[in-house]
CSV table of C-alpha atoms in Angstrom, one decimal:
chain,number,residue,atom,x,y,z
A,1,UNK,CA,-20.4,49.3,-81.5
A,2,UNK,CA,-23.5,47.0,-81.7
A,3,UNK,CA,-20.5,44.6,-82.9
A,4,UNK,CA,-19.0,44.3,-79.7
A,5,UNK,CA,-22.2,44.9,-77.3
A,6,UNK,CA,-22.7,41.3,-79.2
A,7,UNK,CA,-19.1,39.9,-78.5
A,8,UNK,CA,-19.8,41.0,-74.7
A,9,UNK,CA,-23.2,39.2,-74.5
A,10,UNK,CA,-21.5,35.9,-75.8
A,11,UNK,CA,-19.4,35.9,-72.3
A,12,UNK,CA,-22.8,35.4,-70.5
A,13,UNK,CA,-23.1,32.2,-68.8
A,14,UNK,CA,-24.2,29.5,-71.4
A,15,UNK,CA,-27.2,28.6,-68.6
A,16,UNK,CA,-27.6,32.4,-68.9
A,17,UNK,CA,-27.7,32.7,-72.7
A,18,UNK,CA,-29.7,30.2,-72.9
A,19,UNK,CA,-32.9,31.3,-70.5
A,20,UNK,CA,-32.3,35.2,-71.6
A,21,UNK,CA,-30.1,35.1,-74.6
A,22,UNK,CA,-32.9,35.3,-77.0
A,23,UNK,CA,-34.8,38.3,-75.4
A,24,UNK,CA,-31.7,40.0,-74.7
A,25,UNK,CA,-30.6,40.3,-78.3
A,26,UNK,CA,-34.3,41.4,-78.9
A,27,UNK,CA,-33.5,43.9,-76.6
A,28,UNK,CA,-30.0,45.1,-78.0
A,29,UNK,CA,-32.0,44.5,-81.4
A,30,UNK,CA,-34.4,47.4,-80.4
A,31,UNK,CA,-32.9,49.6,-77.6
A,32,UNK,CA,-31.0,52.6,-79.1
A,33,UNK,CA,-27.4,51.9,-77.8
A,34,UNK,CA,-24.7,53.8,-76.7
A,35,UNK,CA,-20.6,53.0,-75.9
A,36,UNK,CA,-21.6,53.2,-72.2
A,37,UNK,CA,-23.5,50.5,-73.1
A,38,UNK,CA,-20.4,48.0,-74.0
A,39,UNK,CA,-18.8,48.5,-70.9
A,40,UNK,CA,-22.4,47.9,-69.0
A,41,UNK,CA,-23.0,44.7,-71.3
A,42,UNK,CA,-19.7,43.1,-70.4
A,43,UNK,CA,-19.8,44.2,-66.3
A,44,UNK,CA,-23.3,42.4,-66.6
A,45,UNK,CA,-21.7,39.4,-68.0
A,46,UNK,CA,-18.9,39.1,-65.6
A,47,UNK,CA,-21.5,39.1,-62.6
A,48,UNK,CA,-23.0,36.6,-63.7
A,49,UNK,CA,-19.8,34.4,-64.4
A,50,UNK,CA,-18.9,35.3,-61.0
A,51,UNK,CA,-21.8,34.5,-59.6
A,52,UNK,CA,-22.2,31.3,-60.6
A,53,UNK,CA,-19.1,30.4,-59.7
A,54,UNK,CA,-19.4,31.8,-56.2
A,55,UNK,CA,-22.7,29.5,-56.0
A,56,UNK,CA,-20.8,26.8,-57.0
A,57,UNK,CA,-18.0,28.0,-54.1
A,58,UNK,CA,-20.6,28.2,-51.9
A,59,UNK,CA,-22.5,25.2,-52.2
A,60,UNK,CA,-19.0,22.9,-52.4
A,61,UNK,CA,-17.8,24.9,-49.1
A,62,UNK,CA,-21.3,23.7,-47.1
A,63,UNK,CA,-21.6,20.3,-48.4
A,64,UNK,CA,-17.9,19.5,-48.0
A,65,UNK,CA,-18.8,21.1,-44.2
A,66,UNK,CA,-21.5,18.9,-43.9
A,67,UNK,CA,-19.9,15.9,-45.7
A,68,UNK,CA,-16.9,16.3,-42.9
A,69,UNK,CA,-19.2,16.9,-40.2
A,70,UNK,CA,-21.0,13.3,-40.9
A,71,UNK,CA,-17.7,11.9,-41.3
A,72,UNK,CA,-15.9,13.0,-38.3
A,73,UNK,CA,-19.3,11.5,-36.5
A,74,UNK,CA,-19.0,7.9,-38.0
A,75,UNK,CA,-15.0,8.7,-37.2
A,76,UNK,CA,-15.5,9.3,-33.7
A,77,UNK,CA,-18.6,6.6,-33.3
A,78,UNK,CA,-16.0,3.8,-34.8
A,79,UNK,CA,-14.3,2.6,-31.6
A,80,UNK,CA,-10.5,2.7,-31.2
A,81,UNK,CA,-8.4,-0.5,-32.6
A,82,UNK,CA,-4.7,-0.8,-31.0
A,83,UNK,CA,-1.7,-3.0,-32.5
A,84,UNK,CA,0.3,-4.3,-30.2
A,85,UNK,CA,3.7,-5.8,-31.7
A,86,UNK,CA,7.0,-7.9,-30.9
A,87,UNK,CA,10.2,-9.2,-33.3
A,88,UNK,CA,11.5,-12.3,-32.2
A,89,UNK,CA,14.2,-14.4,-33.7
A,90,UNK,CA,14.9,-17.5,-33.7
A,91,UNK,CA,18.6,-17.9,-33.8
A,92,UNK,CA,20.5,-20.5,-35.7
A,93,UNK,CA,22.3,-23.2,-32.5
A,94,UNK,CA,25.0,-24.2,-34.4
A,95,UNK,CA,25.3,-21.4,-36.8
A,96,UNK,CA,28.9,-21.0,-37.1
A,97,UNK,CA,29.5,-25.0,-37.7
A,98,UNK,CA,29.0,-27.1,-40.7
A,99,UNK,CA,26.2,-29.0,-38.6
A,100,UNK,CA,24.2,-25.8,-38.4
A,101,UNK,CA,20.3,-25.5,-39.8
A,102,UNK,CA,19.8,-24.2,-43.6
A,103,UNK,CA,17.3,-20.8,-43.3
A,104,UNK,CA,14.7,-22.9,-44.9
A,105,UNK,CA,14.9,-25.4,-41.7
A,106,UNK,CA,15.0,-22.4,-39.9
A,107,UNK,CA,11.8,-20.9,-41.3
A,108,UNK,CA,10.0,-24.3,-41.0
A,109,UNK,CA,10.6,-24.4,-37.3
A,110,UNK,CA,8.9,-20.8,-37.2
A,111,UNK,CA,6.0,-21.8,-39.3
A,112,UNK,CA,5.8,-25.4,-37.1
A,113,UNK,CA,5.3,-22.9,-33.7
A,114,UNK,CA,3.5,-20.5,-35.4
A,115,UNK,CA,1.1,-23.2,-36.3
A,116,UNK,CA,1.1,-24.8,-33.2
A,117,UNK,CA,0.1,-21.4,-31.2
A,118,UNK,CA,-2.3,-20.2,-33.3
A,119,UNK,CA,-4.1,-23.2,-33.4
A,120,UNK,CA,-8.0,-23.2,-33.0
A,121,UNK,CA,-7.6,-24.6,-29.6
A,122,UNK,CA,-4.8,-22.6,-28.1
A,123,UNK,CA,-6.8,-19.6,-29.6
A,124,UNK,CA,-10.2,-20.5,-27.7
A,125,UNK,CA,-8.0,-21.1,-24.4
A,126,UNK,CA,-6.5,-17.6,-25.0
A,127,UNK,CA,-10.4,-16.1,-25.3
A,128,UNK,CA,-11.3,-18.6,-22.2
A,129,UNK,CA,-8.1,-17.4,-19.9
A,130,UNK,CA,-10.0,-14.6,-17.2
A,131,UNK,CA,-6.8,-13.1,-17.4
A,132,UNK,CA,-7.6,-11.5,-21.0
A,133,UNK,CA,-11.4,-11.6,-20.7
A,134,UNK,CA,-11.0,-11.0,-24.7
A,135,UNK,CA,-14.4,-10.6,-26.8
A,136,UNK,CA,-16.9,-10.7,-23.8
A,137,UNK,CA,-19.6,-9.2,-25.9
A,138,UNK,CA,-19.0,-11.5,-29.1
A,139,UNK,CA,-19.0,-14.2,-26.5
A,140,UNK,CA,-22.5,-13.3,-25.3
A,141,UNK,CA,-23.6,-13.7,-28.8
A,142,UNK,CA,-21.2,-16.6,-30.7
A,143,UNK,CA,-19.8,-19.5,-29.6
A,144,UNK,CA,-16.0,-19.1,-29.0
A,145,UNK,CA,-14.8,-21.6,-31.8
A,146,UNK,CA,-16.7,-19.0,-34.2
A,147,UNK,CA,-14.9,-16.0,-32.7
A,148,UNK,CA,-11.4,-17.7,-32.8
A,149,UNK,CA,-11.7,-18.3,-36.1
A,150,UNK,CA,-14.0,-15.7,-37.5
A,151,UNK,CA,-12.6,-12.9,-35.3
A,152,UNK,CA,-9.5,-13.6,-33.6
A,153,UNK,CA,-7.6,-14.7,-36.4
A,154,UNK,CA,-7.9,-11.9,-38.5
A,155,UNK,CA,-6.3,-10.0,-35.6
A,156,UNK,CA,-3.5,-11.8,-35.0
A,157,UNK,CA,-0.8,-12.4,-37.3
A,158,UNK,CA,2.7,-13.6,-37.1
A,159,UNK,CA,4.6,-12.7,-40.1
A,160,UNK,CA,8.4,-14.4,-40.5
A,161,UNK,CA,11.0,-11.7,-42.5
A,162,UNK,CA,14.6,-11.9,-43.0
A,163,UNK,CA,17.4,-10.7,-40.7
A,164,UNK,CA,19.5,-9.6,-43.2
A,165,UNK,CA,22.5,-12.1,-42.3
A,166,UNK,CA,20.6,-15.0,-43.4
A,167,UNK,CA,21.5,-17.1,-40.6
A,168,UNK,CA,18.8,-16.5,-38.2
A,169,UNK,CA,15.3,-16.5,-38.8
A,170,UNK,CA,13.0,-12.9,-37.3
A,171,UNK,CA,9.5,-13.0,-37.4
A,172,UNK,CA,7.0,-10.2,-35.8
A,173,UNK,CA,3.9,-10.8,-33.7
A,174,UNK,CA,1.5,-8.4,-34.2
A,175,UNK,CA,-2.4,-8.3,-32.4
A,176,UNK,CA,-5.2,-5.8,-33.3
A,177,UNK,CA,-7.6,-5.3,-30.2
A,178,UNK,CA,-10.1,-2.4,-28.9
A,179,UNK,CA,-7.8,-2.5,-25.6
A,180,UNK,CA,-4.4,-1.9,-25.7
A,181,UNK,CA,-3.6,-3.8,-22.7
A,182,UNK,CA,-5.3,-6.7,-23.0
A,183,UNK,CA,-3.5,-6.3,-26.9
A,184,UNK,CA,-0.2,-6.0,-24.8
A,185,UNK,CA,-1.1,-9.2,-22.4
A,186,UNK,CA,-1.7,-11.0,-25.0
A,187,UNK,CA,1.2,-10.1,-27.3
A,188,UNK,CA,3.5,-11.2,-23.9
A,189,UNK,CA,1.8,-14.1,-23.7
A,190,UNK,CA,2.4,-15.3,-27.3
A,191,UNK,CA,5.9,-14.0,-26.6
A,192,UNK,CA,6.3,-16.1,-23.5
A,193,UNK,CA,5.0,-19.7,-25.5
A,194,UNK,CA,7.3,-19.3,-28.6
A,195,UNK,CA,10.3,-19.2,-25.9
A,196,UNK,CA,8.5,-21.9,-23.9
A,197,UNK,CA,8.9,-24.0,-27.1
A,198,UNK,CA,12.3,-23.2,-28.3
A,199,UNK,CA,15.1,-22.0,-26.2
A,200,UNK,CA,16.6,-20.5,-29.2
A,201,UNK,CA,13.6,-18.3,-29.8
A,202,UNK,CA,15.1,-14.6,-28.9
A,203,UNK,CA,13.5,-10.9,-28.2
A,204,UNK,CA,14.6,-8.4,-31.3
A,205,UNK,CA,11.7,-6.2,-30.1
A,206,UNK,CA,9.6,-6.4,-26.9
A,207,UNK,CA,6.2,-6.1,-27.1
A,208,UNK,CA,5.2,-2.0,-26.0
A,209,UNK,CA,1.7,-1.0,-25.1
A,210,UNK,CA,0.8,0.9,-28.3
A,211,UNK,CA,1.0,4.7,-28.0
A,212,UNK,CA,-1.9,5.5,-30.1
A,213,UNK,CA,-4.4,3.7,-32.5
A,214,UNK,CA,-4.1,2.3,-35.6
A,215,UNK,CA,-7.5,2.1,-36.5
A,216,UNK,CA,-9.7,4.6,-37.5
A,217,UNK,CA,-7.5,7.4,-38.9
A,218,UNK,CA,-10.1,9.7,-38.3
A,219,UNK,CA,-8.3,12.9,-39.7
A,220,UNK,CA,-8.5,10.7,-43.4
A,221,UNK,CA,-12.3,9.4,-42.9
A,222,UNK,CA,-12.8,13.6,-42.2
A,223,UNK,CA,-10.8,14.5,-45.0
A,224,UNK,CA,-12.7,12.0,-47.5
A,225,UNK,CA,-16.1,13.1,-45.6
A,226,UNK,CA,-15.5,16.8,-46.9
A,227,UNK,CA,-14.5,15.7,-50.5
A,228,UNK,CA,-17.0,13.6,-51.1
A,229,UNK,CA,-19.3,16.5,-49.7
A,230,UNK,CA,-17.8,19.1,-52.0
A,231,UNK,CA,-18.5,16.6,-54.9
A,232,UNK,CA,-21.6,15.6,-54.2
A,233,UNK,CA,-23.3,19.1,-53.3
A,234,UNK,CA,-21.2,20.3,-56.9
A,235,UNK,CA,-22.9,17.5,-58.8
A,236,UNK,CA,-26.3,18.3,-57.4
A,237,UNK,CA,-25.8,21.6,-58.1
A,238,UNK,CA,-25.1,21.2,-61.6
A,239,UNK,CA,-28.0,18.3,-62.0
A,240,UNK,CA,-30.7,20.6,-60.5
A,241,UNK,CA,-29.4,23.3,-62.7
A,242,UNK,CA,-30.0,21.3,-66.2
A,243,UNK,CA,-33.2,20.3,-65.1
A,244,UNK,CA,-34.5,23.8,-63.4
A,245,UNK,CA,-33.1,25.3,-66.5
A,246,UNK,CA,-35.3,22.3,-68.9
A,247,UNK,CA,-38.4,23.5,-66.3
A,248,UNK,CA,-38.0,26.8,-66.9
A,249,UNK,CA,-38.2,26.6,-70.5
A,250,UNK,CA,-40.5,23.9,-71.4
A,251,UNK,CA,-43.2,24.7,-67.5
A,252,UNK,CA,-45.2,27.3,-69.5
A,253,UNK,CA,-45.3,25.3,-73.1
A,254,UNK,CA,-49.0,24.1,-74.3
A,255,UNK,CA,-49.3,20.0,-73.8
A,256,UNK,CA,-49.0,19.7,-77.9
A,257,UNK,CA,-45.9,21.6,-77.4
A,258,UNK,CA,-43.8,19.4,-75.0
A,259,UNK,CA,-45.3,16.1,-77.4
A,260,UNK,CA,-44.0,17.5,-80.0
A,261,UNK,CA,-40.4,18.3,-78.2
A,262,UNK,CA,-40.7,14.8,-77.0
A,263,UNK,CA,-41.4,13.1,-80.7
A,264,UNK,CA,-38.3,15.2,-82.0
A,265,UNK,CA,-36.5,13.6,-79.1
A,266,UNK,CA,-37.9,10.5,-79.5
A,267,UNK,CA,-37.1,10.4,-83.4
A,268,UNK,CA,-33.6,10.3,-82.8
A,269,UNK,CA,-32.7,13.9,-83.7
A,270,UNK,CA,-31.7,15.1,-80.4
A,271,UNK,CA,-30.7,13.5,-77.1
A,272,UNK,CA,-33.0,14.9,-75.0
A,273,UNK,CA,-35.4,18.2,-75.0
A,274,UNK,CA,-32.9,20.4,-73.5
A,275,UNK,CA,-30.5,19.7,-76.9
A,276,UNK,CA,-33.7,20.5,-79.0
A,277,UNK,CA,-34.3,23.4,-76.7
A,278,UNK,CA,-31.1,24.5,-77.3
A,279,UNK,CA,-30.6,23.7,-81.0
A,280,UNK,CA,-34.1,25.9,-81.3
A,281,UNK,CA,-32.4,28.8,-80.0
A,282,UNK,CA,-29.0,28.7,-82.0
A,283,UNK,CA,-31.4,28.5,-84.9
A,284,UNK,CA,-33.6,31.6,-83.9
A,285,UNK,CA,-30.3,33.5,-83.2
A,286,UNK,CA,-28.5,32.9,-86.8
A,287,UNK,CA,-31.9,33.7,-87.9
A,288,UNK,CA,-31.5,37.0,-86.4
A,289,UNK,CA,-28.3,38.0,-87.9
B,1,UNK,CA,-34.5,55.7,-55.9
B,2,UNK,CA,-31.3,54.0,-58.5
B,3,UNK,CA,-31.6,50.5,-57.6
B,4,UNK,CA,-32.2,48.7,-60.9
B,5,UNK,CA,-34.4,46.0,-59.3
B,6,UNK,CA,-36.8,48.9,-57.4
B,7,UNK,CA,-36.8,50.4,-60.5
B,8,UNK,CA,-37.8,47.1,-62.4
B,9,UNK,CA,-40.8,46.0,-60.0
B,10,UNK,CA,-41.8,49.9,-59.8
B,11,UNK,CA,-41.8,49.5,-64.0
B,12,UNK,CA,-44.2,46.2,-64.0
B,13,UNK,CA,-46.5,47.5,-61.4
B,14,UNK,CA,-48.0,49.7,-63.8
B,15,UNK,CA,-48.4,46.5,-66.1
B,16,UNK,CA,-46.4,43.4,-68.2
B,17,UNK,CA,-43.5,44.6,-69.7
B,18,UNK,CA,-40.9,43.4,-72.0
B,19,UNK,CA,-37.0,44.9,-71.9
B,20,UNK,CA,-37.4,47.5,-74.1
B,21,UNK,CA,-40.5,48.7,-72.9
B,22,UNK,CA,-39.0,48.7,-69.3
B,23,UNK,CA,-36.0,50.6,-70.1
B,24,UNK,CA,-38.1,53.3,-71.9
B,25,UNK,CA,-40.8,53.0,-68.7
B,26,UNK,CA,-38.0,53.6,-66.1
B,27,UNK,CA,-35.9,56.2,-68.3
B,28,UNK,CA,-39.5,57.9,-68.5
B,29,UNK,CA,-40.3,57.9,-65.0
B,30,UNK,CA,-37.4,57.8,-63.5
B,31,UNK,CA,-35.1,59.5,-65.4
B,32,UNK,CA,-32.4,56.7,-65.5
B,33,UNK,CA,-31.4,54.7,-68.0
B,34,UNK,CA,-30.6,51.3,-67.5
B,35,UNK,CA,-27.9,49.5,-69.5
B,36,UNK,CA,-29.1,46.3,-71.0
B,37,UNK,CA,-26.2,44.6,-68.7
B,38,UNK,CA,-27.8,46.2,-65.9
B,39,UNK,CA,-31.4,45.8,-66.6
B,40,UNK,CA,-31.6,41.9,-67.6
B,41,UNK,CA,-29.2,41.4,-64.1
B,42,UNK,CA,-32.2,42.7,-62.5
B,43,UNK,CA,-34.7,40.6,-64.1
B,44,UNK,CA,-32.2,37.9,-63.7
B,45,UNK,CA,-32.0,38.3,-59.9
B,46,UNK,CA,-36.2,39.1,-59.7
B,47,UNK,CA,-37.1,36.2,-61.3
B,48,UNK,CA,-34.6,33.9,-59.3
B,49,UNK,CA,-36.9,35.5,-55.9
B,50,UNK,CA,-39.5,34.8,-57.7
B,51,UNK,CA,-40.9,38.6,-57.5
B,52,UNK,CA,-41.6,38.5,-61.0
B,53,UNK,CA,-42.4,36.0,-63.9
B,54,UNK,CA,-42.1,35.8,-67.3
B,55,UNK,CA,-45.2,35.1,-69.9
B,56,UNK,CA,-45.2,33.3,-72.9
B,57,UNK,CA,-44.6,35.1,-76.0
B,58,UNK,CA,-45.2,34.9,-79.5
B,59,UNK,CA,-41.8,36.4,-80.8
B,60,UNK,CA,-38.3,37.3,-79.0
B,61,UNK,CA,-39.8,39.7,-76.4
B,62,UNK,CA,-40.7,37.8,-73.7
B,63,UNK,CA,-43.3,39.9,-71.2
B,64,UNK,CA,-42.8,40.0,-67.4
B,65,UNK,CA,-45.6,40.0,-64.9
B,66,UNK,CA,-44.7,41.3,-61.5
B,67,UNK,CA,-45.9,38.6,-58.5
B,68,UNK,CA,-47.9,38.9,-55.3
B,69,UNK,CA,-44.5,38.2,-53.6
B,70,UNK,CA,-42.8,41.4,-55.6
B,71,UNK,CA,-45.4,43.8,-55.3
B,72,UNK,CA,-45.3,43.3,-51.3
B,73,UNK,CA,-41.4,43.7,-51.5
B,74,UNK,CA,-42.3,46.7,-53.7
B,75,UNK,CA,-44.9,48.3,-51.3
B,76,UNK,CA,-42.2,47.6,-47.9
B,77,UNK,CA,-39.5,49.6,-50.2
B,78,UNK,CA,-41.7,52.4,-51.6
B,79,UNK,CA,-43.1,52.4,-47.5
B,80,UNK,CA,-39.3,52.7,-46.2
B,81,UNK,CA,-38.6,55.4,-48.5
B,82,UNK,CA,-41.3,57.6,-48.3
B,83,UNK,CA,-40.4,57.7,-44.3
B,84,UNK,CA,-36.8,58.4,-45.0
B,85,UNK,CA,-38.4,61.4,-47.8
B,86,UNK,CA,-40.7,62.5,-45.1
B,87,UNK,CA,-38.0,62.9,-42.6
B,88,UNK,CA,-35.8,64.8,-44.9
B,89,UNK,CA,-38.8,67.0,-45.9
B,90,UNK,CA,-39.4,68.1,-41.8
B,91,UNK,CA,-35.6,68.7,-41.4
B,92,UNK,CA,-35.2,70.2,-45.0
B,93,UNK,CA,-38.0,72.7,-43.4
B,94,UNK,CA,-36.6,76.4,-42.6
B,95,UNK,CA,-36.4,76.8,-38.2
């Protein structure tokens, strides 16, 4: 009987065992025990299993909560970004003849306009037109050469692909802005000078004002805000735990007592006074045996 | 009065006590015994309030010492139920 009393006290928590597992088998040592007592021993050890998992539970549920809650307030105090795009082609003139242009000619004549348009000075007149008013705080701050490079240009992009017939030459125009119609006026406007400088230049895909924003994906920075809360309160949790645990053991030694834990530690024996702690107690209980 | 962490506090506030001596205390005066499961889930759950501490010891047996904080909770309990065993006395009482 005393036999499996002692199997039932080894599925105690090892945190558990560890505070109380010496005094317990004192106590199972010295009480006289009965088979009442097996079934008591083991419930005992399934609480607190249980309950330290439900702490864990616990503490992951309200720090994911509050991880989310953070999140979805840096989600919702991030201001809305809106793509606005177009396909254009430009189409081969004499593509069924033997005079007509290779692709490669083809995708030079997109990269020429492309390069034309997005040049630093049609970019500042763009910011300067009234009719787009773009960047009117950054203009308060920089001067407008810094914003079309700095700013501007990392929000508009136009990216040539293939058509698939590999006679004509599609390329998509695509501009990030906090406004989707000032993203749409603009995208029109780029629209309008590629066909001002080439006749050829067709519309695969006119330029819609954008439905909804593709920048921030709020539901994903939530998502990550709970997960990293869950981690981070489970971490804690388990952090405080090693070191209430060290506290508990070593807060009522004598000061000769934790230097002597720490010259053990420090001699290389052990990794750190909760391993000594520990190795003490393994040592006390085979004593017992 | 069954609850094993009453039964505990009313155990130490006679004096420090170790397992054993609890569970003989409480069988004693109370007339329950206490499974070692039960009893160290008590002192597992007291201590975590902080109603009672243990004291160093020289061997296995480590003594606990009932706190200012657990002998309050003791004396709001013992308080509670002595109105619920007065009550149950006057109605108890032959009309």
């Amino acid at each position: 009987m005393k036999r499996w009393i002692r199997w039932a006290a080894r599925l105690y928590p090892p945190d558990w065992r560890l505070r109380y597992g010496g005094e317990f088998d004192a106590l199972l040592d010295a009480a006289g025990l009965q088979w009442s007592d097996v079934a008591d021993v083991f419930r005992g050890a399934v609480k607190m299993r249980m309950t330290a998992m439900m702490s864990y539970k616990k503490t992951a549920l309200l720090a994911g909560l509050a991880g989310a809650v953070i999140a979805g307030g840096i989600a919702f105090s991030i201001h809305d970004v809106w793509a606005c795009n177009a396909t254009l082609v430009l189409q081969n003139p004499a593509a069924e003849s033997a005079s007509g242009l290779s692709h490669r000619e083809l995708l030079q004549q997109v990269l020429q306009m492309t390069t034309e348009i997005l040049s630093r000075d049609n970019l500042i007149a763009l910011i300067n037109n009234p009719q787009f008013d773009l960047y009117p705080k950054e203009r308060e701050r920089y001067p407008v050469q810094q914003i079309a490079e700095n700013t501007m240009r990392r929000q508009l992009h136009v990216v040539p692909f293939g058509t698939g017939d590999g006679r004509d030459q599609a390329f998509q125009i695509s501009f990030q802005y906090p406004d989707r119609v000032k993203a749409l006026a603009v995208v029109q406007e780029l629209v309008f000078e590629f066909h001002a400088r080439s006749r050829s230049v067709g519309i695969l895909e006119k330029p819609q004002r954008p439905e909804f924003p593709t920048y921030p994906v709020r539901s994903s920075i939530i998502l990550i805000g709970l997960l990293a809360g869950m981690l981070t309160g489970m971490l804690a949790l388990a952090i405080w735990r090693r070191t209430r645990q060290y506290a508990v053991v070593t807060m009522s030694l004598p000061k000769e007592d934790k230097q002597f834990i720490d010259s053990q530690v420090a001699a290389g024996s052990y990794r750190n006074a909760d391993e000594y702690i520990r190795a003490l107690i393994r040592a006390e209980g085979a004593r017992h045996k | 009065m069954t609850d094993p962490t009453l039964l505990v506090l009313a155990s130490l506030a006679e004096g420090d006590k170790h397992g054993y001596a609890m569970m003989d205390d409480i069988e004693k005066f109370a007339g329950v015994r206490l499974g070692p499961g039960t009893l160290y889930g008590a002192i597992t759950r007291l201590e975590e309030r902080q109603w009672i501490r243990g004291l160093e010891s020289d061997d296995r047996r480590r003594p606990y010492q009932i706190t200012g904080a657990g002998r309050e909770y003791l004396e709001e309990q013992v308080a509670g139920l002595s109105r619920v065993v007065k009550t149950a006395r006057e109605r108890l009482k032959p009309a």
